[in-house]
Amino acid sequence: MTSQRADALILFGITGDLARRRLFPALYHMAGDGLLEMPMLAVSRSDGARASLRPRARASLEATGATIVEPVFERLGSRLVHVPGDYRDPATFEAIRQRVGDRMCTVSYLAIPPSLFDDVIRGLAGVGLHHAGRVVVEKPFGRDTESARELNEIIHRHYPEQRVYRIDPFLGKEAVQNLMVFRFSNTVLEPIWNRHFVRGVQITISESYGVEGRGAFYDSVGALRDVVQNHLLVVMSLLAMEPPVSDDPDALRDERVKVLKATRTLDPKNVVTGQYAGYRQEPGVDPKSSTETYFAARFEVDSWRWAGVPWVIRAGKGLAATVTEAVVEFLRPPRLLFSDEDLAPGPNRLYFRSKPEDRIVLSMQSKRPGPEIVSEPVDLTLDYGDNRAETQEAYERLLRDALEGDQSLFARVDGVMEAWRVVEPVLDSPLEPFTYEPGSPGPSQADVLVGPDWTWLTG
């Protein structure tokens, strides 16, 4: 079914950090591609933002290192109209209604704290902009199952699920989308993509830096809420999902949700948390904080395809390297032929990496040059190289899809609730984090999650 393209974009929270880091660059590139030929209302509670709107946008673009093309910037600036006002004041939404005119298929982007959702959604509904409009909300969607349920109730009072767009930036990343394409466009993978051939899967988001001035925010969420419950479970669902019946948005999301439904609720015994030394001295962090900066867990997907296969997920700050990667390790051959007596050949592995570079690597075995018939590892690598410049940034892709009415890359309510269900026991009974040194692989206690006969596959 073809959706109607939006005819107006309403941005709430335009003076915030998200707009500075993500939205302005995305809007600029979309304006350059001619995708923003519509009114754009920038709503904020500060009347002084009117004069600073263009300078804010320019500073945001300069911070990314982008070369600003003045005609494109002027095109963006001419479309941005500032609407000041309190989110609790009906007059603010009357002013928005007047600016929108007779346009009804609006997209309202809520780059604001969840505590303000109710005020904004009721305000939009009060002037009739909910009838055919869409609403875009940012992650994290709640702090636990109960708060997520409350947010859903607030939104669904005026917007049906078919017009709710929950952003997870990870789904907008080129490398993450390629997980689906690589899996389902290459039939050679399907016969071996199951428990009969896969030894295990590891998914890692490792960052070599700390909280970098975001101490107060990070201390309120921790690694589990920040990236595990959303980003990493998204990657797991893409790797574990069954082929969708079509490329229809709900067909794709159906299969992602089925994976989460088949995932066992986490047992705290299969979880290790950590906190890097010095975290409590970061600005904005509670000196007695027990918030985890490292989270590792062993998940089980109880589906016919994946029963018994370990899925080990970890994320952390202050680690040895900045890497985002998923690794699928296959079982070794039943007999180890063509190997040195002292060195058995390693298993085949498939690496999907998005940081520090977009790359897919298949690790195989091949004959070592020379007189002996022995094998050695060889990597078959797909490197995006110069093509990376042609890829869209995540927010640009997701904003475009929201305007077009395509929900494929947005989280659906049942998927959000299942993700919270999976991690709920750890939220209810937080573990005391182990201390680890900055620049290390993380707490050594996490090694138990991969077991004595396996190892961490991402450094």
Tab-separated table of C-alpha atoms in Angstrom:
chain	number	residue	atom	x	y	z
A	1	MET	CA	0.000	0.000	0.000
A	2	THR	CA	1.392	3.389	-1.014
A	3	SER	CA	1.455	6.023	1.722
A	4	GLN	CA	0.820	9.704	1.175
A	5	ARG	CA	3.929	11.863	1.309
A	6	ALA	CA	3.978	14.369	4.158
A	7	ASP	CA	3.221	17.993	3.287
A	8	ALA	CA	4.734	19.675	6.394
A	9	LEU	CA	7.444	18.917	8.964
A	10	ILE	CA	7.100	20.127	12.567
A	11	LEU	CA	10.249	19.901	14.681
A	12	PHE	CA	9.946	20.080	18.467
A	13	GLY	CA	13.139	20.613	20.466
A	14	ILE	CA	15.022	22.391	17.689
A	15	THR	CA	17.423	24.051	20.154
A	16	GLY	CA	18.468	20.746	21.730
A	17	ASP	CA	21.573	18.607	21.386
A	18	LEU	CA	19.958	16.096	19.018
A	19	ALA	CA	19.046	18.831	16.541
A	20	ARG	CA	22.592	20.187	16.673
A	21	ARG	CA	24.300	16.837	16.176
A	22	ARG	CA	21.885	14.980	13.888
A	23	LEU	CA	18.842	16.818	12.595
A	24	PHE	CA	20.403	19.925	11.053
A	25	PRO	CA	22.964	17.910	9.011
A	26	ALA	CA	20.218	15.528	7.847
A	27	LEU	CA	17.900	18.385	6.875
A	28	TYR	CA	20.697	20.142	4.993
A	29	HIS	CA	21.494	17.077	2.882
A	30	MET	CA	17.806	16.465	2.210
A	31	ALA	CA	17.409	20.071	1.113
A	32	GLY	CA	20.328	19.565	-1.268
A	33	ASP	CA	18.517	16.560	-2.763
A	34	GLY	CA	15.289	18.530	-3.165
A	35	LEU	CA	13.410	16.436	-0.596
A	36	LEU	CA	12.189	19.277	1.625
A	37	GLU	CA	9.872	21.251	-0.621
A	38	MET	CA	7.446	21.809	2.235
A	39	PRO	CA	7.043	24.105	5.241
A	40	MET	CA	9.268	23.253	8.219
A	41	LEU	CA	8.264	24.618	11.589
A	42	ALA	CA	10.928	24.762	14.298
A	43	VAL	CA	9.150	24.852	17.659
A	44	SER	CA	10.922	25.793	20.890
A	45	ARG	CA	10.078	27.357	24.209
A	46	SER	CA	12.672	30.097	23.697
A	47	ASP	CA	11.646	33.191	21.782
A	48	GLY	CA	15.328	34.034	21.327
A	49	ALA	CA	15.772	30.967	19.144
A	50	ARG	CA	14.204	32.835	16.234
A	51	ALA	CA	17.324	34.929	15.617
A	52	SER	CA	19.719	32.089	16.376
A	53	LEU	CA	18.094	29.409	14.225
A	54	ARG	CA	20.217	29.907	11.120
A	55	PRO	CA	23.460	30.430	13.065
A	56	ARG	CA	22.691	27.210	14.982
A	57	ALA	CA	22.181	25.320	11.752
A	58	ARG	CA	25.408	26.689	10.260
A	59	ALA	CA	27.418	25.878	13.388
A	60	SER	CA	25.989	22.364	13.368
A	61	LEU	CA	27.091	21.777	9.776
A	62	GLU	CA	30.526	23.265	10.375
A	63	ALA	CA	31.003	20.938	13.354
A	64	THR	CA	30.538	17.939	11.033
A	65	GLY	CA	33.222	19.226	8.671
A	66	ALA	CA	30.730	19.526	5.822
A	67	THR	CA	31.390	21.924	2.962
A	68	ILE	CA	28.430	24.296	3.064
A	69	VAL	CA	26.958	25.083	-0.340
A	70	GLU	CA	25.342	28.456	0.179
A	71	PRO	CA	22.373	28.024	-2.226
A	72	VAL	CA	21.481	24.771	-0.450
A	73	PHE	CA	21.843	26.366	2.976
A	74	GLU	CA	19.690	29.284	1.847
A	75	ARG	CA	17.063	26.854	0.583
A	76	LEU	CA	17.013	25.153	3.985
A	77	GLY	CA	16.946	28.445	5.878
A	78	SER	CA	14.109	29.835	3.795
A	79	ARG	CA	11.943	26.828	4.670
A	80	LEU	CA	12.618	26.901	8.422
A	81	VAL	CA	10.074	28.992	10.312
A	82	HIS	CA	10.456	29.444	14.055
A	83	VAL	CA	7.395	29.074	16.268
A	84	PRO	CA	8.063	30.036	19.912
A	85	GLY	CA	5.799	28.966	22.726
A	86	ASP	CA	5.210	26.827	25.770
A	87	TYR	CA	4.283	23.210	24.997
A	88	ARG	CA	1.526	23.420	27.628
A	89	ASP	CA	-0.060	26.511	26.069
A	90	PRO	CA	-2.823	25.833	23.492
A	91	ALA	CA	-1.865	29.119	21.781
A	92	THR	CA	1.427	27.520	20.697
A	93	PHE	CA	-0.445	24.866	18.747
A	94	GLU	CA	-2.897	27.377	17.320
A	95	ALA	CA	0.131	29.214	15.921
A	96	ILE	CA	1.413	25.938	14.438
A	97	ARG	CA	-2.006	25.244	12.913
A	98	GLN	CA	-2.051	28.690	11.281
A	99	ARG	CA	1.441	28.197	9.844
A	100	VAL	CA	0.542	24.757	8.492
A	101	GLY	CA	-2.596	26.082	6.818
A	102	ASP	CA	-4.738	23.486	5.105
A	103	ARG	CA	-1.994	20.858	5.073
A	104	MET	CA	-3.020	17.781	7.034
A	105	CYS	CA	-0.376	15.078	6.402
A	106	THR	CA	2.145	16.512	8.842
A	107	VAL	CA	5.139	14.795	10.429
A	108	SER	CA	5.765	15.935	14.004
A	109	TYR	CA	9.275	15.087	15.207
A	110	LEU	CA	9.536	14.975	19.008
A	111	ALA	CA	13.222	15.604	19.823
A	112	ILE	CA	12.187	16.291	23.412
A	113	PRO	CA	12.198	14.411	26.731
A	114	PRO	CA	9.442	11.772	27.069
A	115	SER	CA	8.021	13.749	29.996
A	116	LEU	CA	6.811	16.324	27.438
A	117	PHE	CA	5.207	13.851	25.018
A	118	ASP	CA	1.775	14.096	26.616
A	119	ASP	CA	1.689	17.905	26.408
A	120	VAL	CA	2.806	18.002	22.763
A	121	ILE	CA	0.584	15.163	21.541
A	122	ARG	CA	-2.492	16.605	23.265
A	123	GLY	CA	-1.633	20.012	21.804
A	124	LEU	CA	-1.364	18.625	18.269
A	125	ALA	CA	-4.636	16.729	18.680
A	126	GLY	CA	-6.303	19.864	20.031
A	127	VAL	CA	-5.834	21.602	16.662
A	128	GLY	CA	-6.616	18.516	14.570
A	129	LEU	CA	-3.099	17.764	13.336
A	130	HIS	CA	-3.358	14.148	14.506
A	131	HIS	CA	-6.098	13.095	12.084
A	132	ALA	CA	-3.784	12.318	9.151
A	133	GLY	CA	-0.466	13.274	10.731
A	134	ARG	CA	2.441	11.122	11.836
A	135	VAL	CA	4.534	11.384	14.982
A	136	VAL	CA	8.235	10.523	15.272
A	137	VAL	CA	9.688	9.766	18.703
A	138	GLU	CA	13.282	9.141	19.772
A	139	LYS	CA	14.807	6.286	21.729
A	140	PRO	CA	15.074	5.341	24.521
A	141	PHE	CA	11.366	4.529	24.420
A	142	GLY	CA	10.807	4.299	28.138
A	143	ARG	CA	13.081	3.117	30.926
A	144	ASP	CA	11.422	-0.248	31.490
A	145	THR	CA	8.307	-2.199	30.564
A	146	GLU	CA	5.934	-0.088	32.645
A	147	SER	CA	7.182	3.321	31.455
A	148	ALA	CA	7.180	2.112	27.839
A	149	ARG	CA	3.574	0.976	28.270
A	150	GLU	CA	2.624	4.399	29.655
A	151	LEU	CA	4.270	6.198	26.725
A	152	ASN	CA	2.445	3.957	24.267
A	153	GLU	CA	-0.853	4.765	25.940
A	154	ILE	CA	-0.131	8.502	25.701
A	155	ILE	CA	0.672	8.302	21.996
A	156	HIS	CA	-2.113	5.885	21.072
A	157	ARG	CA	-4.773	8.130	22.536
A	158	HIS	CA	-4.446	10.258	19.409
A	159	TYR	CA	-2.132	8.442	16.953
A	160	PRO	CA	-2.751	4.842	15.793
A	161	GLU	CA	0.278	2.558	15.559
A	162	GLN	CA	0.253	2.886	11.756
A	163	ARG	CA	1.261	6.540	12.151
A	164	VAL	CA	3.808	6.179	14.965
A	165	TYR	CA	7.498	6.197	14.000
A	166	ARG	CA	9.906	5.168	16.787
A	167	ILE	CA	13.443	5.978	15.744
A	168	ASP	CA	16.352	3.693	16.452
A	169	PRO	CA	19.275	5.282	14.548
A	170	PHE	CA	20.935	1.879	14.221
A	171	LEU	CA	18.245	0.736	11.788
A	172	GLY	CA	19.094	3.692	9.546
A	173	LYS	CA	22.758	2.735	9.233
A	174	GLU	CA	23.894	1.410	5.872
A	175	ALA	CA	25.874	-1.460	7.396
A	176	VAL	CA	22.937	-2.603	9.533
A	177	GLN	CA	20.558	-2.584	6.562
A	178	ASN	CA	23.132	-4.618	4.672
A	179	LEU	CA	22.695	-7.427	7.189
A	180	MET	CA	19.281	-8.117	5.663
A	181	VAL	CA	20.424	-7.680	2.080
A	182	PHE	CA	23.512	-9.843	2.502
A	183	ARG	CA	21.525	-12.606	4.174
A	184	PHE	CA	18.524	-12.794	1.904
A	185	SER	CA	20.135	-11.950	-1.438
A	186	ASN	CA	22.786	-14.687	-1.244
A	187	THR	CA	21.279	-18.167	-1.321
A	188	VAL	CA	24.631	-19.749	-0.485
A	189	LEU	CA	24.126	-18.635	3.143
A	190	GLU	CA	20.659	-20.052	3.797
A	191	PRO	CA	21.592	-23.781	4.113
A	192	ILE	CA	24.248	-23.010	6.763
A	193	TRP	CA	22.472	-20.183	8.647
A	194	ASN	CA	21.217	-22.313	11.521
A	195	ARG	CA	22.132	-24.307	14.627
A	196	HIS	CA	23.515	-27.185	12.557
A	197	PHE	CA	26.405	-25.089	11.223
A	198	VAL	CA	26.740	-22.002	13.451
A	199	ARG	CA	28.900	-22.325	16.581
A	200	GLY	CA	27.793	-18.992	18.032
A	201	VAL	CA	27.281	-15.279	17.376
A	202	GLN	CA	28.939	-12.318	19.082
A	203	ILE	CA	27.777	-8.704	18.731
A	204	THR	CA	29.897	-5.867	20.094
A	205	ILE	CA	29.699	-2.093	20.481
A	206	SER	CA	33.038	-1.104	21.960
A	207	GLU	CA	34.069	2.525	22.509
A	208	SER	CA	37.567	3.598	23.523
A	209	TYR	CA	36.315	6.889	25.005
A	210	GLY	CA	34.303	7.627	28.134
A	211	VAL	CA	31.100	9.603	28.614
A	212	GLU	CA	32.653	12.780	27.119
A	213	GLY	CA	30.656	15.476	28.890
A	214	ARG	CA	27.412	13.466	28.930
A	215	GLY	CA	27.933	12.216	32.463
A	216	ALA	CA	24.585	13.336	33.892
A	217	PHE	CA	22.648	11.744	31.023
A	218	TYR	CA	24.671	8.548	30.916
A	219	ASP	CA	24.490	8.066	34.671
A	220	SER	CA	20.697	7.979	34.379
A	221	VAL	CA	20.655	5.230	31.731
A	222	GLY	CA	23.826	3.098	31.626
A	223	ALA	CA	24.976	0.771	28.867
A	224	LEU	CA	21.949	-1.544	29.031
A	225	ARG	CA	19.374	1.169	28.361
A	226	ASP	CA	21.657	3.219	26.106
A	227	VAL	CA	22.598	0.632	23.481
A	228	VAL	CA	21.847	-2.981	24.483
A	229	GLN	CA	18.045	-2.978	24.828
A	230	ASN	CA	17.709	-1.203	21.476
A	231	HIS	CA	20.729	-1.172	19.143
A	232	LEU	CA	22.210	-4.574	19.925
A	233	LEU	CA	18.916	-6.433	20.100
A	234	VAL	CA	18.081	-4.888	16.702
A	235	VAL	CA	21.252	-6.384	15.224
A	236	MET	CA	20.490	-9.740	16.833
A	237	SER	CA	16.982	-9.757	15.387
A	238	LEU	CA	18.277	-8.954	11.888
A	239	LEU	CA	20.804	-11.782	12.023
A	240	ALA	CA	18.351	-14.308	13.485
A	241	MET	CA	15.129	-13.418	11.634
A	242	GLU	CA	13.404	-15.676	9.122
A	243	PRO	CA	12.960	-14.510	5.506
A	244	PRO	CA	10.012	-12.086	5.357
A	245	VAL	CA	7.142	-12.945	3.037
A	246	SER	CA	7.653	-9.626	1.224
A	247	ASP	CA	9.425	-6.292	1.580
A	248	ASP	CA	6.281	-4.757	3.029
A	249	PRO	CA	7.164	-2.767	6.203
A	250	ASP	CA	5.070	-4.932	8.496
A	251	ALA	CA	6.350	-8.158	6.948
A	252	LEU	CA	9.904	-7.089	7.776
A	253	ARG	CA	8.960	-6.009	11.286
A	254	ASP	CA	6.948	-9.184	11.897
A	255	GLU	CA	10.085	-11.286	11.531
A	256	ARG	CA	12.213	-9.021	13.731
A	257	VAL	CA	9.582	-9.209	16.462
A	258	LYS	CA	9.346	-13.016	16.212
A	259	VAL	CA	13.036	-13.237	17.125
A	260	LEU	CA	12.499	-11.133	20.242
A	261	LYS	CA	9.466	-13.218	21.210
A	262	ALA	CA	11.605	-16.345	20.907
A	263	THR	CA	14.400	-14.856	23.027
A	264	ARG	CA	14.532	-16.068	26.613
A	265	THR	CA	14.174	-13.510	29.372
A	266	LEU	CA	17.681	-12.750	30.611
A	267	ASP	CA	18.922	-14.697	33.599
A	268	PRO	CA	21.131	-12.383	35.722
A	269	LYS	CA	23.555	-15.326	36.047
A	270	ASN	CA	24.288	-14.857	32.330
A	271	VAL	CA	25.081	-11.142	32.721
A	272	VAL	CA	28.261	-9.294	33.710
A	273	THR	CA	28.432	-5.532	34.205
A	274	GLY	CA	31.393	-3.236	34.693
A	275	GLN	CA	32.359	0.369	35.345
A	276	TYR	CA	35.613	1.908	34.176
A	277	ALA	CA	37.934	3.298	36.844
A	278	GLY	CA	37.471	7.049	37.108
A	279	TYR	CA	33.871	7.073	35.902
A	280	ARG	CA	32.608	8.377	39.241
A	281	GLN	CA	34.884	11.408	38.900
A	282	GLU	CA	33.345	12.394	35.540
A	283	PRO	CA	31.396	15.712	35.592
A	284	GLY	CA	27.708	15.105	36.284
A	285	VAL	CA	28.206	11.560	37.607
A	286	ASP	CA	27.131	10.598	41.108
A	287	PRO	CA	30.300	9.971	43.179
A	288	LYS	CA	28.643	6.789	44.487
A	289	SER	CA	27.207	5.712	41.131
A	290	SER	CA	26.686	2.015	40.399
A	291	THR	CA	25.689	2.688	36.774
A	292	GLU	CA	27.283	0.220	34.370
A	293	THR	CA	29.540	1.496	31.576
A	294	TYR	CA	30.005	-2.110	30.405
A	295	PHE	CA	27.314	-4.722	29.855
A	296	ALA	CA	27.774	-8.263	28.547
A	297	ALA	CA	25.191	-11.032	28.379
A	298	ARG	CA	24.597	-14.451	26.878
A	299	PHE	CA	21.221	-14.667	25.118
A	300	GLU	CA	19.311	-17.726	23.913
A	301	VAL	CA	16.910	-17.621	20.951
A	302	ASP	CA	14.518	-20.555	21.384
A	303	SER	CA	13.493	-20.935	17.756
A	304	TRP	CA	13.740	-24.039	15.573
A	305	ARG	CA	16.617	-22.415	13.679
A	306	TRP	CA	18.673	-21.174	16.648
A	307	ALA	CA	17.942	-23.369	19.686
A	308	GLY	CA	21.186	-24.046	21.576
A	309	VAL	CA	23.266	-21.415	19.736
A	310	PRO	CA	24.780	-18.823	22.120
A	311	TRP	CA	24.321	-15.145	21.261
A	312	VAL	CA	26.846	-13.134	23.273
A	313	ILE	CA	26.301	-9.385	23.294
A	314	ARG	CA	28.495	-6.755	24.915
A	315	ALA	CA	28.802	-2.988	24.949
A	316	GLY	CA	31.063	-0.651	26.820
A	317	LYS	CA	32.885	2.627	27.128
A	318	GLY	CA	36.536	3.170	27.987
A	319	LEU	CA	37.547	-0.064	26.237
A	320	ALA	CA	40.590	-0.937	24.164
A	321	ALA	CA	39.166	0.047	20.764
A	322	THR	CA	36.178	1.655	19.059
A	323	VAL	CA	34.521	-1.161	17.133
A	324	THR	CA	30.962	-2.037	16.170
A	325	GLU	CA	30.832	-5.569	14.817
A	326	ALA	CA	28.801	-8.759	14.602
A	327	VAL	CA	30.640	-12.048	14.125
A	328	VAL	CA	29.045	-15.338	13.108
A	329	GLU	CA	31.338	-18.275	13.847
A	330	PHE	CA	30.693	-21.566	12.081
A	331	LEU	CA	31.428	-25.037	13.382
A	332	ARG	CA	34.776	-26.597	12.615
A	333	PRO	CA	34.926	-29.472	10.107
A	334	PRO	CA	34.355	-32.904	11.694
A	335	ARG	CA	37.972	-33.818	10.918
A	336	LEU	CA	40.849	-31.343	10.872
A	337	LEU	CA	42.765	-32.204	7.712
A	338	PHE	CA	45.659	-30.284	6.175
A	339	SER	CA	46.829	-28.813	9.475
A	340	ASP	CA	50.105	-28.497	11.321
A	341	GLU	CA	50.491	-30.815	14.275
A	342	ASP	CA	50.880	-27.792	16.577
A	343	LEU	CA	48.305	-25.489	14.990
A	344	ALA	CA	44.762	-26.528	14.119
A	345	PRO	CA	43.027	-24.354	11.509
A	346	GLY	CA	40.554	-21.859	12.860
A	347	PRO	CA	36.822	-21.986	12.132
A	348	ASN	CA	35.174	-20.024	9.349
A	349	ARG	CA	33.805	-16.675	10.508
A	350	LEU	CA	31.685	-13.985	8.927
A	351	TYR	CA	32.319	-10.457	10.218
A	352	PHE	CA	29.904	-7.562	9.749
A	353	ARG	CA	31.685	-4.371	10.828
A	354	SER	CA	30.331	-0.805	10.778
A	355	LYS	CA	33.048	0.909	12.865
A	356	PRO	CA	35.721	2.058	12.320
A	357	GLU	CA	34.953	1.148	8.706
A	358	ASP	CA	32.082	-0.487	6.815
A	359	ARG	CA	33.364	-3.934	5.952
A	360	ILE	CA	32.220	-7.528	5.556
A	361	VAL	CA	34.871	-10.233	5.955
A	362	LEU	CA	34.536	-13.983	5.389
A	363	SER	CA	37.405	-15.851	7.027
A	364	MET	CA	38.187	-19.077	5.162
A	365	GLN	CA	40.996	-21.636	4.941
A	366	SER	CA	43.251	-21.995	1.905
A	367	LYS	CA	46.445	-23.896	1.090
A	368	ARG	CA	49.587	-22.237	2.342
A	369	PRO	CA	52.046	-21.651	-0.528
A	370	GLY	CA	54.908	-24.134	-0.449
A	371	PRO	CA	55.615	-27.850	-0.617
A	372	GLU	CA	53.481	-28.855	2.378
A	373	ILE	CA	49.739	-29.433	2.030
A	374	VAL	CA	48.588	-27.430	5.012
A	375	SER	CA	45.988	-24.721	5.314
A	376	GLU	CA	46.166	-21.128	6.484
A	377	PRO	CA	43.474	-18.505	7.078
A	378	VAL	CA	42.569	-16.180	4.247
A	379	ASP	CA	40.057	-13.325	4.391
A	380	LEU	CA	37.622	-12.499	1.611
A	381	THR	CA	36.805	-8.829	2.202
A	382	LEU	CA	34.097	-6.501	0.964
A	383	ASP	CA	35.305	-2.972	1.708
A	384	TYR	CA	33.030	-0.063	0.846
A	385	GLY	CA	36.050	2.197	0.330
A	386	ASP	CA	35.175	5.265	-1.735
A	387	ASN	CA	31.543	4.144	-2.018
A	388	ARG	CA	31.003	5.156	1.606
A	389	ALA	CA	30.675	8.765	0.505
A	390	GLU	CA	27.555	7.764	-1.434
A	391	THR	CA	25.758	6.295	1.582
A	392	GLN	CA	23.137	8.219	3.502
A	393	GLU	CA	23.542	9.080	7.147
A	394	ALA	CA	21.099	7.276	9.421
A	395	TYR	CA	18.983	10.301	10.324
A	396	GLU	CA	18.745	11.423	6.729
A	397	ARG	CA	17.427	8.010	5.716
A	398	LEU	CA	14.985	7.790	8.623
A	399	LEU	CA	13.650	11.313	8.172
A	400	ARG	CA	13.089	10.624	4.492
A	401	ASP	CA	11.232	7.400	5.284
A	402	ALA	CA	9.031	9.150	7.855
A	403	LEU	CA	8.086	11.785	5.280
A	404	GLU	CA	7.330	9.048	2.745
A	405	GLY	CA	5.323	6.980	5.230
A	406	ASP	CA	7.632	3.944	5.173
A	407	GLN	CA	7.809	2.247	8.605
A	408	SER	CA	10.254	-0.535	7.631
A	409	LEU	CA	13.157	0.864	9.646
A	410	PHE	CA	11.176	1.980	12.685
A	411	ALA	CA	10.422	0.031	15.858
A	412	ARG	CA	6.893	-1.283	16.331
A	413	VAL	CA	5.139	-1.332	19.681
A	414	ASP	CA	5.225	-5.127	20.135
A	415	GLY	CA	8.955	-5.207	19.364
A	416	VAL	CA	9.647	-2.450	21.894
A	417	MET	CA	7.708	-4.264	24.611
A	418	GLU	CA	9.391	-7.614	23.876
A	419	ALA	CA	12.849	-6.011	24.087
A	420	TRP	CA	12.032	-4.604	27.528
A	421	ARG	CA	10.632	-7.985	28.574
A	422	VAL	CA	13.920	-9.688	27.656
A	423	VAL	CA	16.062	-7.412	29.866
A	424	GLU	CA	13.532	-6.718	32.665
A	425	PRO	CA	15.060	-9.046	35.323
A	426	VAL	CA	18.381	-7.185	35.143
A	427	LEU	CA	16.622	-3.825	35.414
A	428	ASP	CA	14.638	-5.041	38.421
A	429	SER	CA	17.745	-6.347	40.209
A	430	PRO	CA	20.787	-4.372	38.982
A	431	LEU	CA	24.132	-6.106	39.357
A	432	GLU	CA	27.073	-4.504	41.136
A	433	PRO	CA	29.528	-3.586	38.360
A	434	PHE	CA	33.110	-4.856	38.355
A	435	THR	CA	35.790	-2.183	37.984
A	436	TYR	CA	37.975	-2.280	34.889
A	437	GLU	CA	40.818	-0.086	33.694
A	438	PRO	CA	40.256	2.353	30.803
A	439	GLY	CA	41.838	0.989	27.637
A	440	SER	CA	41.334	-2.634	28.691
A	441	PRO	CA	38.975	-5.222	27.102
A	442	GLY	CA	36.611	-4.793	30.055
A	443	PRO	CA	36.173	-6.825	33.240
A	444	SER	CA	37.775	-10.264	33.016
A	445	GLN	CA	34.736	-11.709	34.816
A	446	ALA	CA	32.861	-11.457	31.485
A	447	ASP	CA	35.038	-14.215	30.009
A	448	VAL	CA	32.752	-16.790	31.635
A	449	LEU	CA	30.015	-15.793	29.158
A	450	VAL	CA	31.942	-17.246	26.211
A	451	GLY	CA	33.044	-20.315	28.185
A	452	PRO	CA	36.366	-22.152	28.354
A	453	ASP	CA	36.223	-23.473	24.779
A	454	TRP	CA	35.453	-20.170	23.044
A	455	THR	CA	36.972	-16.690	22.981
A	456	TRP	CA	36.064	-13.087	22.334
A	457	LEU	CA	36.138	-12.558	18.567
A	458	THR	CA	36.290	-8.741	18.550
A	459	GLY	CA	39.234	-6.997	20.239
